[in-house]
Structures are given as structure tokens and as C-alpha cells.
């Protein structure tokens, strides 16, 4: 059976035609799916009974409840869902006063192989469908209280761009959930030309995972730098209207003795000059069962004038001290770059940044 959730209005029009329903039935189905959030075709009571029966021959709503739930001591909730090719995925709901943000996954595993990410350690197992992405939003117990969506869960969203764009259309269209694009943020390592398309086709906020102002150092942490250079990514971001319609954030994990000194802060400020970006400084969360694979790999082209030695890149990654993080933040602020330190949430249930692995917490 094929799911109805994850279909756009145009897709639902095709379904209506297949079931012998009038074209306007697509709008009725969209309202039942995304606004009334039904779980059965029989609940679509303004469709004729015979039409519902024909619809049910090939389609189902497609909603799937979480397989498991874990609750952190800080109120963060992690949900386990069926993912792609038999691999489970995770979504994380982060409550914060009047806000409730859902961190959704777009892939089972990831191809990017970032050295500091638990998801990357498991390899790539498949793209989530638009239905599987939207199901995370509709099927958690806290669905009705959500205020924001961030594509910061498992996977690289721009590596599954077609399905992510479909999900964004459903989230923002008047016939869908009718959310403002300002309630949605897509995080990326900077995959081009997909980033250009995201900027061109949506007005959602963008978050770039950067983690070092020095390309060769970043390459040791994020192999994607070899394919999509920081300079190219930032040039692309300069084309977006981030001063008005949308926000640009720079995600920067701080590692002790690697990228957390004031020279890095100064270099980061120079790199971002003229770009209306805010910097989110993120505490590093050591990966469970961390091994030598969690060291940053070195490059034979490393230049020592890039502030970090080859020796420091070869050491295991460790968290930066709080005082060092605050000094880094203050240095960026002194350069006119708005920088804040992100509060860690859900670390006790492996729901914090970089820890999602698609497995049930014990």
C-alpha cells in the first residue's frame, strides 16, 4: 500500500483521478491529512463512500507511530521511527518555554563521514521518503504543540533534496500545515549545487556546519571540504536574502586545543565579514565508544600558518572548556559577529548534537 502523507496537492490530484474522484477531492484529502491529521481513509467523511473504498485499494494514510520514546532529565524527548532499508531513524523534540522544536532526520545514516558525528559512523543506508519525513512531524505525541522544525537530525538534508523540498512544501503550503518558512531551518555541510536550489526555491532559514575557518583543517574534520570548498559555499550563501527574509546561522563545534583559540575566532570573523550570519557555538559531545576514528585526519597539504598543528589534528577530539568557549564567543562579538553558545539538551539519552544513531536508548 502506498502512503498518502508525503504527497503534495498535485500528487493528491493524481490519486483522486486514479480513484475516480473529482479534482477538488485532492484539496479535501489534503485537509484531512495535514490539518485534521486523520489516521484512516474512512475518516475522510466528505469523500463518497465508494470513492473511499477505491482509494483504500491502493493507498493508506501512511502514519506510523514511533517505535520507542526516550525522555531526558531536561524534558527533551527522542523518538525512534522506522527508516530506510530496515534501519531506524530518530527525531528529537526540544521544549523551551513557549517553543517546541522538532529535529527531524532526512536519511538513515549519512554519506558525509564527518569525524565527530555518530550518524556518520554508521554509514549510509538510504534516503527517507517525503512520507517518512512528514510522519516524524505528524506522529509524535507532541505534534500539536510544535512551533519549529529543524532539519538537523540524521543525514545530510541536501543529499536528499527532492524529498526535503517536498516536505517543506507540505509544511508551508496553505493546503498543508500552513507554517511560515521562518519556522523551519535546514542544516547542511554545504553541498553544492543543491544549496543554490534550496536558496532559490524556499525561504527557510539555513544553518551551515563549518567548524573551522581554515579549509585544510576543516577537511580533516569534514571530508566534504574536498568537494565543496568553504569559499564556494560562502559565495553561494551571499546570494541569499539573509538580511531580510531568512536567517543564516553558522554551526561551530568547539574542540579543546583544536579550533577554539582566539586566532580561530579572528579568522572566522574575517571569513564571515559582510555576511549577515550569526554563529552558534556548540559544545562537543564525545561519541559513545569513541576510538581513533574520532580523530581529525590530517592532510599532506596542511599549512602551519593555519593556526593548528598537525599534531593537534591527530589527537582524539575533546570538548572545549566553558571559559574558552565564552572567550571565543566574546571575541566574535567584539568583531561585530553575533555569537551564542548553544545549550546542550538531551545528552543523557544520546539526543544531543552529533549523537543520533537510530537505536533505542537503554
Short mmCIF file of C-alpha atoms in Angstrom, two decimals:
data_model
loop_
_atom_site.label_atom_id
_atom_site.label_comp_id
_atom_site.label_asym_id
_atom_site.label_seq_id
_atom_site.Cartn_x
_atom_site.Cartn_y
_atom_site.Cartn_z
CA UNK A 1 0.00 0.00 0.00
CA UNK A 2 1.23 3.48 -0.86
CA UNK A 3 1.12 6.30 1.71
CA UNK A 4 -0.97 9.42 1.18
CA UNK A 5 1.05 11.56 3.57
CA UNK A 6 4.07 12.98 1.84
CA UNK A 7 2.05 13.79 -1.28
CA UNK A 8 1.67 17.38 -2.47
CA UNK A 9 -1.59 18.79 -3.73
CA UNK A 10 -0.60 17.88 -7.29
CA UNK A 11 0.20 14.34 -6.21
CA UNK A 12 -3.16 14.07 -4.47
CA UNK A 13 -4.87 15.24 -7.67
CA UNK A 14 -3.32 12.28 -9.47
CA UNK A 15 -4.52 9.97 -6.71
CA UNK A 16 -8.02 11.42 -6.96
CA UNK A 17 -8.06 10.79 -10.70
CA UNK A 18 -6.95 7.18 -10.17
CA UNK A 19 -9.77 6.64 -7.67
CA UNK A 20 -12.40 8.22 -9.93
CA UNK A 21 -12.80 11.20 -7.63
CA UNK A 22 -13.23 14.80 -8.83
CA UNK A 23 -10.20 17.06 -8.97
CA UNK A 24 -11.35 19.10 -5.96
CA UNK A 25 -11.18 15.94 -3.82
CA UNK A 26 -7.40 16.49 -3.66
CA UNK A 27 -7.95 19.59 -1.52
CA UNK A 28 -10.31 17.64 0.70
CA UNK A 29 -7.74 14.88 1.16
CA UNK A 30 -5.00 17.41 1.93
CA UNK A 31 -7.16 18.98 4.62
CA UNK A 32 -7.83 15.57 6.22
CA UNK A 33 -4.18 14.54 6.04
CA UNK A 34 -2.36 17.67 7.14
CA UNK A 35 -4.85 19.81 9.07
CA UNK A 36 -7.21 17.30 10.68
CA UNK A 37 -4.43 14.69 10.74
CA UNK A 38 -6.60 11.61 10.32
CA UNK A 39 -5.16 8.11 10.58
CA UNK A 40 -7.73 6.27 8.43
CA UNK A 41 -9.17 6.85 4.97
CA UNK A 42 -12.62 6.12 6.42
CA UNK A 43 -12.30 9.30 8.47
CA UNK A 44 -12.39 11.38 5.27
CA UNK A 45 -16.15 11.65 5.58
CA UNK A 46 -16.72 14.30 2.90
CA UNK A 47 -15.46 11.86 0.24
CA UNK A 48 -18.12 9.48 -1.13
CA UNK A 49 -18.06 6.05 0.48
CA UNK A 50 -17.44 4.32 -2.85
CA UNK A 51 -14.56 6.70 -3.57
CA UNK A 52 -13.01 5.99 -0.18
CA UNK A 53 -13.26 2.27 -0.89
CA UNK A 54 -11.49 2.67 -4.24
CA UNK A 55 -8.87 4.83 -2.58
CA UNK A 56 -8.21 2.20 0.08
CA UNK A 57 -7.50 -0.44 -2.57
CA UNK A 58 -4.08 1.07 -3.27
CA UNK A 59 -3.44 3.67 -0.58
CA UNK A 60 -3.28 4.12 3.16
CA UNK A 61 -2.77 7.23 5.25
CA UNK A 62 0.80 6.13 5.94
CA UNK A 63 1.07 7.34 9.53
CA UNK A 64 3.40 5.28 11.74
CA UNK A 65 3.72 5.74 15.47
CA UNK A 66 7.22 5.90 17.00
CA UNK A 67 8.78 2.53 17.75
CA UNK A 68 10.17 3.84 21.02
CA UNK A 69 10.50 7.00 23.10
CA UNK A 70 13.21 8.20 25.49
CA UNK A 71 12.80 11.20 27.81
CA UNK A 72 15.73 13.25 29.09
CA UNK A 73 16.01 14.75 32.54
CA UNK A 74 15.78 18.18 30.85
CA UNK A 75 12.49 17.36 29.10
CA UNK A 76 13.96 16.60 25.68
CA UNK A 77 12.26 13.63 24.00
CA UNK A 78 13.81 11.30 21.44
CA UNK A 79 11.61 9.20 19.17
CA UNK A 80 12.66 6.14 17.20
CA UNK A 81 10.95 5.60 13.81
CA UNK A 82 11.19 3.03 11.07
CA UNK A 83 13.57 4.44 8.49
CA UNK A 84 15.01 3.24 5.18
CA UNK A 85 16.05 -0.30 4.27
CA UNK A 86 15.28 -1.69 7.69
CA UNK A 87 17.31 0.95 9.55
CA UNK A 88 15.59 3.02 12.21
CA UNK A 89 15.96 6.79 12.45
CA UNK A 90 15.47 9.29 15.25
CA UNK A 91 13.68 12.59 15.77
CA UNK A 92 14.20 14.82 18.80
CA UNK A 93 11.67 17.20 20.36
CA UNK A 94 13.24 20.04 22.36
CA UNK A 95 10.87 22.01 24.61
CA UNK A 96 11.91 25.52 25.62
CA UNK A 97 9.27 27.64 27.39
CA UNK A 98 6.67 28.51 24.74
CA UNK A 99 8.69 26.88 21.94
CA UNK A 100 8.79 23.22 20.95
CA UNK A 101 11.31 22.40 18.24
CA UNK A 102 11.43 19.09 16.41
CA UNK A 103 14.78 17.99 14.99
CA UNK A 104 13.92 15.71 12.07
CA UNK A 105 16.02 13.22 10.13
CA UNK A 106 16.24 13.09 6.34
CA UNK A 107 18.35 9.94 5.84
CA UNK A 108 19.11 6.66 7.55
CA UNK A 109 22.79 7.12 8.25
CA UNK A 110 24.88 9.57 6.25
CA UNK A 111 27.47 9.62 3.46
CA UNK A 112 29.41 12.64 4.70
CA UNK A 113 31.68 10.80 7.18
CA UNK A 114 32.26 13.77 9.50
CA UNK A 115 34.71 12.64 12.16
CA UNK A 116 32.67 13.95 15.08
CA UNK A 117 29.22 12.59 14.25
CA UNK A 118 27.65 9.34 15.47
CA UNK A 119 25.34 9.19 12.45
CA UNK A 120 28.29 9.31 10.07
CA UNK A 121 29.94 6.38 11.84
CA UNK A 122 27.17 4.01 10.75
CA UNK A 123 27.47 4.73 7.03
CA UNK A 124 24.63 5.44 4.61
CA UNK A 125 21.56 3.21 4.44
CA UNK A 126 19.07 5.15 2.36
CA UNK A 127 17.08 8.33 1.84
CA UNK A 128 13.86 8.87 3.74
CA UNK A 129 10.78 9.45 1.64
CA UNK A 130 8.77 12.63 1.99
CA UNK A 131 6.18 10.49 3.80
CA UNK A 132 8.78 9.33 6.34
CA UNK A 133 9.94 12.89 6.92
CA UNK A 134 6.42 14.28 7.37
CA UNK A 135 5.47 11.31 9.54
CA UNK A 136 8.03 12.45 12.12
CA UNK A 137 6.16 15.76 12.36
CA UNK A 138 2.64 14.33 12.45
CA UNK A 139 3.07 11.20 14.57
CA UNK A 140 4.92 12.20 17.72
CA UNK A 141 2.71 12.65 20.80
CA UNK A 142 3.73 16.34 20.96
CA UNK A 143 2.79 17.04 17.33
CA UNK A 144 0.15 19.65 18.11
CA UNK A 145 2.47 21.79 20.24
CA UNK A 146 5.35 22.03 17.74
CA UNK A 147 6.42 25.57 16.86
CA UNK A 148 9.60 24.95 14.84
CA UNK A 149 11.24 22.31 12.64
CA UNK A 150 14.98 21.91 12.15
CA UNK A 151 16.43 19.53 9.59
CA UNK A 152 19.37 18.73 11.86
CA UNK A 153 18.76 15.05 12.61
CA UNK A 154 20.29 12.05 10.90
CA UNK A 155 21.63 12.57 7.38
CA UNK A 156 22.58 15.49 5.15
CA UNK A 157 19.30 17.15 4.05
CA UNK A 158 20.71 18.43 0.76
CA UNK A 159 21.78 14.89 -0.15
CA UNK A 160 18.05 14.05 -0.21
CA UNK A 161 16.89 17.40 -1.52
CA UNK A 162 13.86 16.35 -3.59
CA UNK A 163 12.17 14.71 -0.62
CA UNK A 164 13.20 17.50 1.75
CA UNK A 165 11.75 20.12 -0.63
CA UNK A 166 8.51 18.14 -0.86
CA UNK A 167 8.32 18.01 2.93
CA UNK A 168 8.95 21.77 3.14
CA UNK A 169 6.18 22.39 0.60
CA UNK A 170 3.77 20.34 2.70
CA UNK A 171 4.83 22.16 5.86
CA UNK A 172 4.39 25.63 4.37
CA UNK A 173 1.63 25.41 1.72
CA UNK A 174 -1.86 26.76 2.56
CA UNK A 175 -3.31 23.32 1.78
CA UNK A 176 -0.72 21.68 4.03
CA UNK A 177 0.32 22.65 7.54
CA UNK A 178 0.47 26.33 6.50
CA UNK A 179 3.58 27.10 8.56
CA UNK A 180 5.69 30.18 7.91
CA UNK A 181 9.07 29.28 6.34
CA UNK A 182 10.58 31.24 9.24
CA UNK A 183 9.67 28.32 11.49
CA UNK A 184 11.92 25.94 9.51
CA UNK A 185 15.71 25.65 9.42
CA UNK A 186 17.71 23.37 7.13
CA UNK A 187 21.21 22.47 8.28
CA UNK A 188 23.84 21.48 5.72
CA UNK A 189 27.54 20.80 5.35
CA UNK A 190 27.38 22.94 2.19
CA UNK A 191 26.51 20.55 -0.63
CA UNK A 192 26.52 22.35 -3.98
CA UNK A 193 24.61 22.92 -6.25
CA UNK A 194 21.78 21.68 -4.02
CA UNK A 195 22.36 24.62 -1.69
CA UNK A 196 21.74 27.01 -4.58
CA UNK A 197 18.45 25.25 -5.28
CA UNK A 198 17.35 25.38 -1.63
CA UNK A 199 18.00 29.12 -1.54
CA UNK A 200 16.24 29.67 -4.84
CA UNK A 201 13.14 27.54 -4.18
CA UNK A 202 12.44 28.20 -0.49
CA UNK A 203 12.57 30.95 2.13
CA UNK A 204 13.56 28.71 5.04
CA UNK A 205 16.44 29.54 7.35
CA UNK A 206 19.81 27.93 6.60
CA UNK A 207 22.45 26.65 9.03
CA UNK A 208 25.92 25.86 7.71
CA UNK A 209 28.10 23.35 9.57
CA UNK A 210 31.51 24.98 9.35
CA UNK A 211 33.62 24.08 12.43
CA UNK A 212 36.84 25.67 11.20
CA UNK A 213 37.72 28.82 9.24
CA UNK A 214 40.70 27.00 7.68
CA UNK A 215 39.85 24.79 4.68
CA UNK A 216 42.54 22.16 5.24
CA UNK A 217 41.71 21.87 8.91
CA UNK A 218 38.01 21.59 8.06
CA UNK A 219 38.85 18.88 5.54
CA UNK A 220 40.43 16.85 8.34
CA UNK A 221 37.14 17.06 10.23
CA UNK A 222 34.73 17.05 7.28
CA UNK A 223 35.89 15.29 4.10
CA UNK A 224 33.20 17.19 2.16
CA UNK A 225 35.58 20.17 2.07
CA UNK A 226 37.45 18.38 -0.72
CA UNK A 227 34.38 18.51 -2.95
CA UNK A 228 32.73 21.75 -1.85
CA UNK A 229 35.20 24.35 -0.68
CA UNK A 230 34.25 26.76 2.08
CA UNK A 231 34.86 29.76 -0.17
CA UNK A 232 32.44 28.41 -2.80
CA UNK A 233 29.79 27.67 -0.19
CA UNK A 234 30.02 31.13 1.35
CA UNK A 235 29.87 32.75 -2.09
CA UNK A 236 26.65 30.84 -2.70
CA UNK A 237 25.23 31.94 0.65
CA UNK A 238 25.96 35.56 -0.21
CA UNK A 239 23.36 35.22 -2.98
CA UNK A 240 20.58 34.53 -0.46
CA UNK A 241 18.49 37.33 1.04
CA UNK A 242 19.59 36.54 4.59
CA UNK A 243 19.35 40.12 5.77
CA UNK A 244 15.57 40.20 5.42
CA UNK A 245 13.52 37.13 4.60
CA UNK A 246 15.60 34.43 6.23
CA UNK A 247 18.33 33.82 8.79
CA UNK A 248 21.77 32.34 8.22
CA UNK A 249 23.45 30.52 11.10
CA UNK A 250 26.98 29.15 11.25
CA UNK A 251 27.28 25.97 13.33
CA UNK A 252 30.68 25.73 15.00
CA UNK A 253 31.59 22.90 17.38
CA UNK A 254 34.45 23.85 19.68
CA UNK A 255 37.16 21.27 20.40
CA UNK A 256 39.78 21.86 23.05
CA UNK A 257 43.19 22.65 21.58
CA UNK A 258 41.98 22.29 18.00
CA UNK A 259 39.75 25.15 16.84
CA UNK A 260 38.93 27.10 20.00
CA UNK A 261 41.70 29.70 20.31
CA UNK A 262 41.33 33.40 19.61
CA UNK A 263 43.22 33.14 16.32
CA UNK A 264 40.43 30.87 15.08
CA UNK A 265 37.85 33.38 16.29
CA UNK A 266 39.62 36.19 14.43
CA UNK A 267 39.91 34.07 11.26
CA UNK A 268 36.23 33.12 11.49
CA UNK A 269 35.25 36.77 11.81
CA UNK A 270 37.31 37.64 8.72
CA UNK A 271 35.74 34.78 6.79
CA UNK A 272 32.21 35.91 7.62
CA UNK A 273 32.81 39.61 7.04
CA UNK A 274 29.94 41.13 5.08
CA UNK A 275 27.73 38.07 5.53
CA UNK A 276 24.71 38.60 7.84
CA UNK A 277 25.31 35.43 9.82
CA UNK A 278 25.06 34.53 13.46
CA UNK A 279 27.35 31.90 14.95
CA UNK A 280 26.08 29.07 17.14
CA UNK A 281 28.93 27.73 19.24
CA UNK A 282 28.23 24.10 20.09
CA UNK A 283 29.73 22.08 22.95
CA UNK A 284 31.29 18.83 21.75
CA UNK A 285 29.67 15.62 22.96
CA UNK A 286 32.09 12.72 22.96
CA UNK A 287 30.77 9.80 20.94
CA UNK A 288 29.95 6.56 22.75
CA UNK A 289 32.77 4.01 22.32
CA UNK A 290 34.91 6.69 20.72
CA UNK A 291 38.10 5.37 19.15
CA UNK A 292 40.94 6.56 16.98
CA UNK A 293 38.41 7.04 14.19
CA UNK A 294 37.18 10.12 16.04
CA UNK A 295 40.42 11.98 15.45
CA UNK A 296 40.61 14.54 12.73
CA UNK A 297 42.52 13.18 9.76
CA UNK A 298 45.47 15.20 8.54
CA UNK A 299 46.18 16.32 5.03
CA UNK A 300 49.60 16.33 3.36
CA UNK A 301 48.79 19.87 2.19
CA UNK A 302 48.36 21.25 5.70
CA UNK A 303 49.96 24.66 6.14
CA UNK A 304 51.17 25.60 9.61
CA UNK A 305 50.13 29.21 9.09
CA UNK A 306 46.55 27.99 9.52
CA UNK A 307 46.91 28.13 13.30
CA UNK A 308 46.58 24.45 14.20
CA UNK A 309 49.42 21.98 14.18
CA UNK A 310 49.37 18.59 12.52
CA UNK A 311 49.93 17.05 15.95
CA UNK A 312 46.75 18.57 17.37
CA UNK A 313 44.71 17.24 14.44
CA UNK A 314 45.94 13.71 15.17
CA UNK A 315 44.76 13.72 18.79
CA UNK A 316 41.31 12.44 19.87
CA UNK A 317 38.66 15.15 19.83
CA UNK A 318 37.80 16.61 23.23
CA UNK A 319 35.39 19.23 24.48
CA UNK A 320 36.49 22.82 24.83
CA UNK A 321 36.36 24.23 28.40
CA UNK A 322 33.45 26.53 29.13
CA UNK A 323 35.71 29.51 29.85
CA UNK A 324 37.41 29.04 26.48
CA UNK A 325 34.05 28.89 24.73
CA UNK A 326 32.98 32.11 26.39
CA UNK A 327 36.21 33.84 25.38
CA UNK A 328 35.69 32.66 21.79
CA UNK A 329 32.12 33.99 21.85
CA UNK A 330 33.20 37.33 23.26
CA UNK A 331 35.96 37.69 20.65
CA UNK A 332 33.45 37.14 17.83
CA UNK A 333 31.05 39.64 19.41
CA UNK A 334 33.87 42.18 19.57
CA UNK A 335 34.24 41.81 15.79
CA UNK A 336 30.53 42.53 15.32
CA UNK A 337 29.61 38.87 14.79
CA UNK A 338 26.63 37.78 16.87
CA UNK A 339 27.65 34.57 18.62
CA UNK A 340 25.92 32.47 21.24
CA UNK A 341 26.72 29.20 23.00
CA UNK A 342 24.09 26.55 22.38
CA UNK A 343 22.77 24.83 25.47
CA UNK A 344 23.22 21.05 25.38
CA UNK A 345 19.91 19.21 25.53
CA UNK A 346 19.16 15.51 25.81
CA UNK A 347 22.73 14.33 26.29
CA UNK A 348 21.68 11.67 28.81
CA UNK A 349 19.56 9.92 26.15
CA UNK A 350 22.07 10.40 23.31
CA UNK A 351 19.85 13.05 21.74
CA UNK A 352 22.36 15.93 21.74
CA UNK A 353 24.16 17.28 18.68
CA UNK A 354 26.10 14.56 16.85
CA UNK A 355 24.81 11.63 18.89
CA UNK A 356 21.86 10.35 16.84
CA UNK A 357 22.39 6.76 15.77
CA UNK A 358 18.96 5.25 15.12
CA UNK A 359 18.96 2.93 18.08
CA UNK A 360 16.81 2.62 21.17
CA UNK A 361 18.31 4.09 24.33
CA UNK A 362 18.73 1.65 27.18
#
